[in-house]
Tab-separated table of C-alpha atoms in Angstrom:
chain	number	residue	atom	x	y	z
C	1	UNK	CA	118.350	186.844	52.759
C	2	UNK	CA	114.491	187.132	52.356
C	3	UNK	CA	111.723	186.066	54.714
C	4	UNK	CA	108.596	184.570	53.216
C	5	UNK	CA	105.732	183.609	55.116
C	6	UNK	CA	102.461	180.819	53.673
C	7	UNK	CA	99.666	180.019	55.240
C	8	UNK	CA	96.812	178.309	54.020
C	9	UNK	CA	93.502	177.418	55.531
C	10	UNK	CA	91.150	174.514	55.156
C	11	UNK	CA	93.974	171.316	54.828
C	12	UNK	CA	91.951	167.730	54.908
C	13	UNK	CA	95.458	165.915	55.835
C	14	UNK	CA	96.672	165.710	59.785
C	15	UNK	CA	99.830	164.456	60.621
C	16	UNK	CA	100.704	162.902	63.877
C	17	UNK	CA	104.150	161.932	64.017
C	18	UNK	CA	107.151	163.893	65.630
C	19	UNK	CA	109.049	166.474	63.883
C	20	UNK	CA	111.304	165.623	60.639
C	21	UNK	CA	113.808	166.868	58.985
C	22	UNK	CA	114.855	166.630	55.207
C	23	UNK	CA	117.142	167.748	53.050
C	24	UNK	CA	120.505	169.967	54.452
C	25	UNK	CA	121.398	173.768	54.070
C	26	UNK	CA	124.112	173.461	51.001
C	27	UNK	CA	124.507	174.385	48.323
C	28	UNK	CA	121.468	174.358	45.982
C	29	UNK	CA	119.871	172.277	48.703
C	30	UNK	CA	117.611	172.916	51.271
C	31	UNK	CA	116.237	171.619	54.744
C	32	UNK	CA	112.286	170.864	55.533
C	33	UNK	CA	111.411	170.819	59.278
C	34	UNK	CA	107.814	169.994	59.259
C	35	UNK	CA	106.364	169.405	62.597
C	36	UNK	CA	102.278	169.034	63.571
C	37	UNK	CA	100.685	172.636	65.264
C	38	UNK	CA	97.631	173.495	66.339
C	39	UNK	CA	96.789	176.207	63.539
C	40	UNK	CA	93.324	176.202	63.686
C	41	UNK	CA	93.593	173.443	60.279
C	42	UNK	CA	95.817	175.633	58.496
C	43	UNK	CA	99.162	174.805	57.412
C	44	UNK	CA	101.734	177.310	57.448
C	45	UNK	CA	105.318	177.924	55.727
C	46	UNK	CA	108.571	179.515	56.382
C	47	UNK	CA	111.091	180.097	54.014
C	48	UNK	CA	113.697	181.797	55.082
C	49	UNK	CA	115.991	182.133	51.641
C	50	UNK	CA	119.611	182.852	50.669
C	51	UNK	CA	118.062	183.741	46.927
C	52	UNK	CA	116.599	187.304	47.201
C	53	UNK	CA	113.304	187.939	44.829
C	54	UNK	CA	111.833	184.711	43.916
C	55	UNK	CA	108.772	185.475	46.106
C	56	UNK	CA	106.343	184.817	43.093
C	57	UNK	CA	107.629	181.632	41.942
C	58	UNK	CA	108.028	180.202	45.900
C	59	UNK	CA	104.487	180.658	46.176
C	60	UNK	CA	103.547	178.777	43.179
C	61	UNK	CA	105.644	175.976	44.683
C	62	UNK	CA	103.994	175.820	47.685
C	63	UNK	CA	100.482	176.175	46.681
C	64	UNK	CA	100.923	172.861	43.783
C	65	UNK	CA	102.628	171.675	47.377
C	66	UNK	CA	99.405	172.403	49.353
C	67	UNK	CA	97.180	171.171	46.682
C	68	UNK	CA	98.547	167.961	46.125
C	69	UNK	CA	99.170	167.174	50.384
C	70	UNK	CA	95.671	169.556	51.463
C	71	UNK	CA	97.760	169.442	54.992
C	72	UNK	CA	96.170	170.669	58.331
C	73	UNK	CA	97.713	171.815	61.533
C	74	UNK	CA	100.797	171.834	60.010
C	75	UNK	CA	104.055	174.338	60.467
C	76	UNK	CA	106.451	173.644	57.873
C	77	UNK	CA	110.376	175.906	57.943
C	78	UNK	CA	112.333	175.666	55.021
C	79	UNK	CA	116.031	177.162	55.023
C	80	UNK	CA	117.157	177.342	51.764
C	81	UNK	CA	120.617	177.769	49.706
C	82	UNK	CA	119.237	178.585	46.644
C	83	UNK	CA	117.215	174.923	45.525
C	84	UNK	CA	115.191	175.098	42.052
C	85	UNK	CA	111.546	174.996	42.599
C	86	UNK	CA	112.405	171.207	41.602
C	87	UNK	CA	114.102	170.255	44.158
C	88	UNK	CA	111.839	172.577	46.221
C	89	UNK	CA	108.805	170.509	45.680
C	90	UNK	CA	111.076	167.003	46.011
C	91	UNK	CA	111.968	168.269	49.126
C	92	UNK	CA	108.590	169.048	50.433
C	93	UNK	CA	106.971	165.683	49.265
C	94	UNK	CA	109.887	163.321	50.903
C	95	UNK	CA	109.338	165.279	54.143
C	96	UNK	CA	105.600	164.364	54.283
C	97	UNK	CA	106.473	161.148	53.090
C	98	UNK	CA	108.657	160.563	55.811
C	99	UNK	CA	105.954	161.798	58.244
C	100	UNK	CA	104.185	159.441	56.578
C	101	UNK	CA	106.202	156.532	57.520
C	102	UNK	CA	106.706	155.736	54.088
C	103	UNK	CA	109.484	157.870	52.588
C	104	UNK	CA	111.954	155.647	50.334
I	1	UNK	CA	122.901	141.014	50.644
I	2	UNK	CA	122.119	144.813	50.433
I	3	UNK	CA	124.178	147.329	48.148
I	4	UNK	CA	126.663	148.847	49.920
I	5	UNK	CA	126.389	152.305	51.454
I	6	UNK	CA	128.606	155.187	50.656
I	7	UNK	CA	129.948	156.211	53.463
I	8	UNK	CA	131.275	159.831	51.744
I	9	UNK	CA	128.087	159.938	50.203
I	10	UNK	CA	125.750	159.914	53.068
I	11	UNK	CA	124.654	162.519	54.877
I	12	UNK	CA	125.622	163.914	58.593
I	13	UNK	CA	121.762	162.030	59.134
I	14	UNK	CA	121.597	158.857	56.751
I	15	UNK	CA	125.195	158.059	58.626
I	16	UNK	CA	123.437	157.845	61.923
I	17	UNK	CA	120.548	155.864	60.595
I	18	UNK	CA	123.040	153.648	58.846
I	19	UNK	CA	125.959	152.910	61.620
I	20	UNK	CA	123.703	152.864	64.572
I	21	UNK	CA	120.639	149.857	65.341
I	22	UNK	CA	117.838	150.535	63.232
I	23	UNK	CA	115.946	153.506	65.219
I	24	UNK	CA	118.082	153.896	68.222
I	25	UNK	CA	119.037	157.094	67.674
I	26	UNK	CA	117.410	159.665	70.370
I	27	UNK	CA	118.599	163.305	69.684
I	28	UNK	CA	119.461	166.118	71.673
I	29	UNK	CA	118.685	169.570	70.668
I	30	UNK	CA	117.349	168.020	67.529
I	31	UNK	CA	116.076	170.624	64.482
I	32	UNK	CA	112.693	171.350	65.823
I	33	UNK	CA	114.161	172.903	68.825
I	34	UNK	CA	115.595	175.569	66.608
I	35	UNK	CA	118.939	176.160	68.216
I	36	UNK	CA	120.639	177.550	65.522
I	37	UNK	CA	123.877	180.274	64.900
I	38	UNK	CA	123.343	183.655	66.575
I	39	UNK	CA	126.088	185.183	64.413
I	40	UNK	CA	125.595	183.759	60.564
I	41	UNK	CA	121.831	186.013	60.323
I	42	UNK	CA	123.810	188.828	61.040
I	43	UNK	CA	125.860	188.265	58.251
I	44	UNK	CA	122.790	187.428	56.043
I	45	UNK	CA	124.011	183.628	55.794
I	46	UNK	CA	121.324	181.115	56.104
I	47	UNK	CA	121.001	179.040	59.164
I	48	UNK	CA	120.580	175.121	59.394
I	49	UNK	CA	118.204	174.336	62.599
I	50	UNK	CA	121.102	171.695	63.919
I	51	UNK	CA	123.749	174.129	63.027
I	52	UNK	CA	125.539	171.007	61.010
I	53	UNK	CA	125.799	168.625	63.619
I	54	UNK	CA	123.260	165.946	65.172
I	55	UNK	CA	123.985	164.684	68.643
I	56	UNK	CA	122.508	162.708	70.547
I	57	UNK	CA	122.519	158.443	71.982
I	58	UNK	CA	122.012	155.674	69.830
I	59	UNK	CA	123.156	151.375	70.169
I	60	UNK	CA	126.487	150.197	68.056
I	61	UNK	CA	125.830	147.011	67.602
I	62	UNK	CA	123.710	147.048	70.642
I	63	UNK	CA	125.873	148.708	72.882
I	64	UNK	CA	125.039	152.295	74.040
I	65	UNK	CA	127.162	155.042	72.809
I	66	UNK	CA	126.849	158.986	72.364
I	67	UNK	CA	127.245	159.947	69.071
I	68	UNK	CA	127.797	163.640	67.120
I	69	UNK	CA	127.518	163.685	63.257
I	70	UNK	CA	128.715	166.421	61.257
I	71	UNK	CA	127.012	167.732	58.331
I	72	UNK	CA	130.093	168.098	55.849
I	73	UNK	CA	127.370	169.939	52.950
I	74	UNK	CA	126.481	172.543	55.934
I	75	UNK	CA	129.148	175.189	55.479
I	76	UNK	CA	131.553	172.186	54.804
I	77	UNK	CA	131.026	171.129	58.618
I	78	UNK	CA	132.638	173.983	59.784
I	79	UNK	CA	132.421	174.531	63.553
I	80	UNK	CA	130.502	177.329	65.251
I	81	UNK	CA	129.556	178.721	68.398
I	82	UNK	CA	126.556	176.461	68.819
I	83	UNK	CA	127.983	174.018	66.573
I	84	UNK	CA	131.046	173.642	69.503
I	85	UNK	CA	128.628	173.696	72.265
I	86	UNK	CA	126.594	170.960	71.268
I	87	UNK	CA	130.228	168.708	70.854
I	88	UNK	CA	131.284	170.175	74.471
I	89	UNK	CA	127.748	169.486	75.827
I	90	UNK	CA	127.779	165.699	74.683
I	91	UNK	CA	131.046	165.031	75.520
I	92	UNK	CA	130.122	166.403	79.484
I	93	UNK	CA	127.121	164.630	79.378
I	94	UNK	CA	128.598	161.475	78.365
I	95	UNK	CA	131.365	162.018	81.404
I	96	UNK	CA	128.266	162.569	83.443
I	97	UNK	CA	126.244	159.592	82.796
I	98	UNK	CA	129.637	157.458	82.454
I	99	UNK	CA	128.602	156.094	79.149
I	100	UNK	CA	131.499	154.069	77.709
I	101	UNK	CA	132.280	155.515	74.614
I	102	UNK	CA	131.369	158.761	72.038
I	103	UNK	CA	131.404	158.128	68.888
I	104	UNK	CA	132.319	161.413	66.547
I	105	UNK	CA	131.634	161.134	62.784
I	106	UNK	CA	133.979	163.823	62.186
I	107	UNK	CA	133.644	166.009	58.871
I	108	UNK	CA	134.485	169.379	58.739
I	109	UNK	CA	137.130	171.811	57.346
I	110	UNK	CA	137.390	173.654	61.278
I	111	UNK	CA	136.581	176.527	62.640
I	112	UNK	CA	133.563	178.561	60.594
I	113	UNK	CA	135.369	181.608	59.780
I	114	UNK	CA	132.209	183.677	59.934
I	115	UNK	CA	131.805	183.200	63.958
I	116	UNK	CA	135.981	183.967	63.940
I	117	UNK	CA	137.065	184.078	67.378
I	118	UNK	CA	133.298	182.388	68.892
I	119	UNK	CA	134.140	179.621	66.755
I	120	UNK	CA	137.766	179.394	67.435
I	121	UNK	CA	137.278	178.701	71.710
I	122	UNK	CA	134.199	176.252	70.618
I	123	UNK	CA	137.146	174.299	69.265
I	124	UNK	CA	139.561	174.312	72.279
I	125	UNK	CA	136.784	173.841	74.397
I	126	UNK	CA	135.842	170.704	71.823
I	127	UNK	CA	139.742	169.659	72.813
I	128	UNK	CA	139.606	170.333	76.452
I	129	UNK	CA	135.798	168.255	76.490
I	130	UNK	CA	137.512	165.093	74.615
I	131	UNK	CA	140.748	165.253	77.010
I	132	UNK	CA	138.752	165.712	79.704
I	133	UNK	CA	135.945	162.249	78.975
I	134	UNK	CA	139.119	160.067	78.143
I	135	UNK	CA	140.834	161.078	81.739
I	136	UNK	CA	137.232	159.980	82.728
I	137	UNK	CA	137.217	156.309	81.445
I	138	UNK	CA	134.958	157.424	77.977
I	139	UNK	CA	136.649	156.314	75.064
I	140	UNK	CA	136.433	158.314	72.290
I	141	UNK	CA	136.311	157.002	68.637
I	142	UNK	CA	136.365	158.980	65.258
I	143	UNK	CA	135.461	158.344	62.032
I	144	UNK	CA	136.650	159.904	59.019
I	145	UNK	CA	135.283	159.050	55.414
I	146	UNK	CA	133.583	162.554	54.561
I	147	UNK	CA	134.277	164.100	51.206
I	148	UNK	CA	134.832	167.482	53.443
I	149	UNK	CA	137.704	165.400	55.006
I	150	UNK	CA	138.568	166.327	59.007
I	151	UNK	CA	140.830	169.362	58.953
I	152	UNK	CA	141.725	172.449	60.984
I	153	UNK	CA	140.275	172.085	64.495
I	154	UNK	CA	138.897	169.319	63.751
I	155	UNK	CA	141.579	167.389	62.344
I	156	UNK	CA	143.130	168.072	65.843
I	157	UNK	CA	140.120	167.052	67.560
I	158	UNK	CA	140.217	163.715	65.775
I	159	UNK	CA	143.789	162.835	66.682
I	160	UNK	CA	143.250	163.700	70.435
I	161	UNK	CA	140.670	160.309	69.880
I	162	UNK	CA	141.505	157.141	71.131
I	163	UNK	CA	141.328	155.662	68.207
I	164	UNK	CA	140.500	157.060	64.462
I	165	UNK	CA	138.825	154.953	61.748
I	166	UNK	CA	139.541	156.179	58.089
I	167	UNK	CA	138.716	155.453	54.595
I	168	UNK	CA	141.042	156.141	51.688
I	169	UNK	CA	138.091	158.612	50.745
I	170	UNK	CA	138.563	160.547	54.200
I	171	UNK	CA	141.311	163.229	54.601
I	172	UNK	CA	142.853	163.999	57.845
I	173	UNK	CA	145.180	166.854	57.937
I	174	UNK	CA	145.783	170.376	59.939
I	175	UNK	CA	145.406	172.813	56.717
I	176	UNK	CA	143.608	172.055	53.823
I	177	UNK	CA	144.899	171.613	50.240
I	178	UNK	CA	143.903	175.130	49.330
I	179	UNK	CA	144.801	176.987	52.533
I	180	UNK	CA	148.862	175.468	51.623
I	181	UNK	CA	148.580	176.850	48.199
I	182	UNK	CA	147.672	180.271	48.965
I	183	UNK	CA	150.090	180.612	51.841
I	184	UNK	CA	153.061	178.886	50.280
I	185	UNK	CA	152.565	178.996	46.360
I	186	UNK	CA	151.424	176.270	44.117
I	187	UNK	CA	155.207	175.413	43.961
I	188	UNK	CA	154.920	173.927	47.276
I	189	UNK	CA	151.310	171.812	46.906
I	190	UNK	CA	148.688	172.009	44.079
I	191	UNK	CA	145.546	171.885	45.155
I	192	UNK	CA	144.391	170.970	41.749
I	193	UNK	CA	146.186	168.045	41.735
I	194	UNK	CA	143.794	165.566	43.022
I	195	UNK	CA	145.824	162.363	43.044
I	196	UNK	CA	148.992	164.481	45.219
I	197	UNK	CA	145.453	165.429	47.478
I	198	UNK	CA	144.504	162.437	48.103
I	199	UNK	CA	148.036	160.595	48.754
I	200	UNK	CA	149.472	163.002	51.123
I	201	UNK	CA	146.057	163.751	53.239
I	202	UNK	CA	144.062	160.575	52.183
I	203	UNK	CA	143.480	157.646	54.720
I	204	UNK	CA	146.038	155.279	53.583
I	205	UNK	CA	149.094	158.184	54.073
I	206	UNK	CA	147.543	158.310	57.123
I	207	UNK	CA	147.376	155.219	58.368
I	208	UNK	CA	151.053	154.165	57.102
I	209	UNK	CA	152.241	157.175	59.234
I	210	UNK	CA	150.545	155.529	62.211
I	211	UNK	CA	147.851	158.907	62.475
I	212	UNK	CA	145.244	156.890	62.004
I	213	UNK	CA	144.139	153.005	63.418
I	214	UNK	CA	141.792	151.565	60.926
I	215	UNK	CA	141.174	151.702	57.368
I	216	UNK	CA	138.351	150.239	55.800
I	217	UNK	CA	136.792	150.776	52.320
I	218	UNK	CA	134.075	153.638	51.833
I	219	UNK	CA	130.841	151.712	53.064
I	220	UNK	CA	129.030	152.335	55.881
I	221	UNK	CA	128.376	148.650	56.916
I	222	UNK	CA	132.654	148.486	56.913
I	223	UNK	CA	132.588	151.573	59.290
I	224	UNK	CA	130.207	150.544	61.667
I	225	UNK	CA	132.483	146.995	61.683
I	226	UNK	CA	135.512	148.658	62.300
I	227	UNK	CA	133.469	151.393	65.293
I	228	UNK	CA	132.273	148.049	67.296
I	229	UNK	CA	135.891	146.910	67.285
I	230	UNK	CA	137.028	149.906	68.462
I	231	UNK	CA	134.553	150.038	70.906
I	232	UNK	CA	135.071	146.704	72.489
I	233	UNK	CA	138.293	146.797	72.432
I	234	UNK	CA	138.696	149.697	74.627
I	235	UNK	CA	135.997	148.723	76.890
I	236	UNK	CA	136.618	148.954	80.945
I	237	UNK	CA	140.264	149.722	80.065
I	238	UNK	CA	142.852	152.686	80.429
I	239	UNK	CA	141.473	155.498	78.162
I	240	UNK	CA	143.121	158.300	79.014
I	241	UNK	CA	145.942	160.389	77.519
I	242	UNK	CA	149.273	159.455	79.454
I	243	UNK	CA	152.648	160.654	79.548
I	244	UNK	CA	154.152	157.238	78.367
I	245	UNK	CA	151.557	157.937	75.215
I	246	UNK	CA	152.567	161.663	74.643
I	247	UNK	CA	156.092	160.593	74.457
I	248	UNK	CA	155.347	157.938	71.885
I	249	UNK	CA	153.748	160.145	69.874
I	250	UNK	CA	156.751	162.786	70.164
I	251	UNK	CA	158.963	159.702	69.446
I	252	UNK	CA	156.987	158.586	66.646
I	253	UNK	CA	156.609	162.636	65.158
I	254	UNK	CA	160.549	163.427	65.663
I	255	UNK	CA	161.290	160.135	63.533
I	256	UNK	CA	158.887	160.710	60.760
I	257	UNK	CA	160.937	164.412	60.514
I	258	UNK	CA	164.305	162.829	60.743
I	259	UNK	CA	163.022	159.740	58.008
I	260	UNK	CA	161.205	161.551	55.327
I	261	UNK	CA	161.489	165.380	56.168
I	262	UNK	CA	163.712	166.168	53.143
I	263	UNK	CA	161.030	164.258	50.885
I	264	UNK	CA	158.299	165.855	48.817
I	265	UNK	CA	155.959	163.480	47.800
I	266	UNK	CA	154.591	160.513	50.037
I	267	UNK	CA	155.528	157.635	46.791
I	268	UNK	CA	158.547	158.924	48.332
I	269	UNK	CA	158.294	158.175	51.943
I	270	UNK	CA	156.361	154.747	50.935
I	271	UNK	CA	159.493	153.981	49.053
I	272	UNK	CA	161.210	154.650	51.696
I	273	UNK	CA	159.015	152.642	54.136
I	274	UNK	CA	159.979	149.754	52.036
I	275	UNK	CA	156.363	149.515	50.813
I	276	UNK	CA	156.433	147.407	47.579
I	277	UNK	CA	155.504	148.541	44.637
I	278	UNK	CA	154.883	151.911	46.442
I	279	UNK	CA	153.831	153.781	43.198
I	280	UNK	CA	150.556	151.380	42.732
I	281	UNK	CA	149.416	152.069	46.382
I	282	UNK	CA	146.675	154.707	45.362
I	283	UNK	CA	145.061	151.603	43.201
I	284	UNK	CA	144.687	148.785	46.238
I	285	UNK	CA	141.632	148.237	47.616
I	286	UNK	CA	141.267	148.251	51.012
I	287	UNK	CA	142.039	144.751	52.048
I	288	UNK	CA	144.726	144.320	50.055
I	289	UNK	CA	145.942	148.004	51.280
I	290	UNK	CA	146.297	147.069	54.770
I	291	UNK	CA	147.817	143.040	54.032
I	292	UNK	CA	150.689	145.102	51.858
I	293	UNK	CA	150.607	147.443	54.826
I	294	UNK	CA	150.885	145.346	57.594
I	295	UNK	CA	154.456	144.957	58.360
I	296	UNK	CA	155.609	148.323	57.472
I	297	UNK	CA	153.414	150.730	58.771
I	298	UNK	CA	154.126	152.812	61.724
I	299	UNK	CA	151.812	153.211	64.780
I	300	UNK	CA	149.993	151.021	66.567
């Protein structure tokens, strides 16, 4: 198991509603809980990972993530069973889309 | 009309949102709370933050009901210590507010062997909770269509229900497929063979031996059907587990093993059950399942 901690300052995007989940612990799978927090307008991740030593390529994920959303005050926790940085970023986009009201 | 919705497919979640009125469902202990498995970090096994199972009130149909979902693709729904405790907590808390019925979307292959002996008393407790809200007047109703099936502890829990709602899909059985196999040799059941699976632990075995009430066909829409009927009809009457029931089902379990003990496969025990055309069973939909079904089965 590995630990990896995200935070990133300066998000545009607030969201409002109540916490969400996404997505379930299985097998390549994974599970978003993204929740609003006062972060001083950062947004901050959690991935605690089954897959030890992809450090490098979860923060690429999450920065294209952070780019495309620009989130603020936002705490996002990711468990994770060993998801490709596909279904990472799927994952990550249906859980603000559901936030969002407007998830498929 | 809207496609229809897997019910095997779905997950523990899109069940709920599914089966229940459109937004009624209020959890308890819900992810963000974080109450998740003290035991699986120590073994370096992630955590999910419902530890597989989503409880919580919702409306069937409009009528409230307390509801716990298992998350079969969660350590395939296996029970834990937390896992238990939020079943044993909503069954007491249903008992306590004298709700009228919990509904348990069972799927789960038992106890989680990595929480051993925590996970193992979560279970009885699960048994003594579900006893315990039928003697109070709570009628508990399970359904079973999960492609983790209900088995172990679980498949015990289900058939201490009041009643149990299956699709073919859904298993129901005390050990798994694979569990036989290694104990007894592939002589005695092959878990490869998925068509001997599926007619000795699939719903329509099940519901021809009288173990389970209902069978519909693997849709959610079917389900929730099937859960309102159940529902209603054991509304303001006698829930709980009597003698003149336990000796029923002794009755009922000392016949099947004097009928069809010496067979080995259940075409067998159809045949035997006067079922026609007992070999084509596996290919009937549901409907036409439970019309050929109807004046043979066992059970009520």
């Amino acid at each position: 198991m590995e630990t990896l901690n995200y935070r990133f300052e300066n998000g545009t995007h607030r969201l409002t509603a109540p916490p969400e989940v996404v997505g379930v612990v299985g097998s390549g799978n994974l599970e978003v809980l993204i929740e609003p927090a006062s972060l001083d307008g950062a947004c901050s991740i959690e991935i605690t990972t089954a897959a030890v030593g992809f450090g490098q390529i979860w923060e690429a994920v999450m920065r294209d993530f952070q780019q495309r959303w620009l989130l603020a005050d936002t705490r996002i926790s990711i468990n994770d069973m060993g998801a490709t940085p596909a279904v990472v970023s799927l994952r990550l986009d249906q859980a603000v889309q559901t936030m969002l009201g407007d998830a498929p | 009309m809207s496609r229809p919705v897997s019910y095997q497919e779905a997950t523990a979640r899109e069940r709920l949102h599914h089966l229940f009125n459109a937004g009624s469902f209020e959890e308890f202990l819900p992810p963000s709370e974080r109450v998740t498995s003290p035991h699986l970090p120590q073994l370096n096994a992630p955590v999910a933050f419902d530890d597989g199972v989503a409880i919580g009130r919702a409306l069937l149909g409009g009528v409230p009901v307390y509801v716990a979902a298992q998350e079969g693709a969660f350590m395939g729904g296996a029970v834990g210590e937390v896992h238990g405790a939020k079943l044993v907590g909503l069954l007491r808390k249903a008992v306590a507010d004298k709700v009228a019925a919990v509904v348990l979307l069972v799927e789960s292959g038992g106890v989680r062997l990595h929480e051993a002996n925590a996970g193992l008393i979560a279970v009885s407790e699960v048994m003594r909770a579900l006893l315990d809200a039928r003697d109070a007047g709570v009628a508990v109703v399970v359904l079973v269509g999960g492609s983790n099936g209900a088995f172990g502890g679980m498949g015990i829990v289900t058939r201490c229900a009041n009643v149990v709602i299956m699709s073919e899909e859904g298993r129901l059985a005390m050990s798994g497929p694979e569990v036989i196999e290694t104990a007894n040799g592939v002589e005695e059941f092959d878990s490869r063979d998925r068509a001997l699976v599926w007619r000795t632990t699939g719903g329509k075995h099940r519901y021809l031996l009288g173990d389970c009430q209902r069978i519909v066909a693997d849709d959610v829409a079917a389900f929730r059907v099937a859960a309102q009927e159940a529902v209603a009809s054991l509304a303001g009457g006698d829930t709980a587990l009597s003698l003149e029931a336990l000796e029923a089902e002794q009755k009922m379990l000392s016949d099947r093993l004097n009928n069809y003990g010496a067979l080995h496969d259940p075409i067998d025990i159809w045949t035997a059950m006067q079922m026609p055309d007992a070999a084509n069973i596996p290919m009937l939909d549901a409907d036409s399942f439970v019309a050929a079904a109807a004046s043979h089965r066992h059970g009520g």
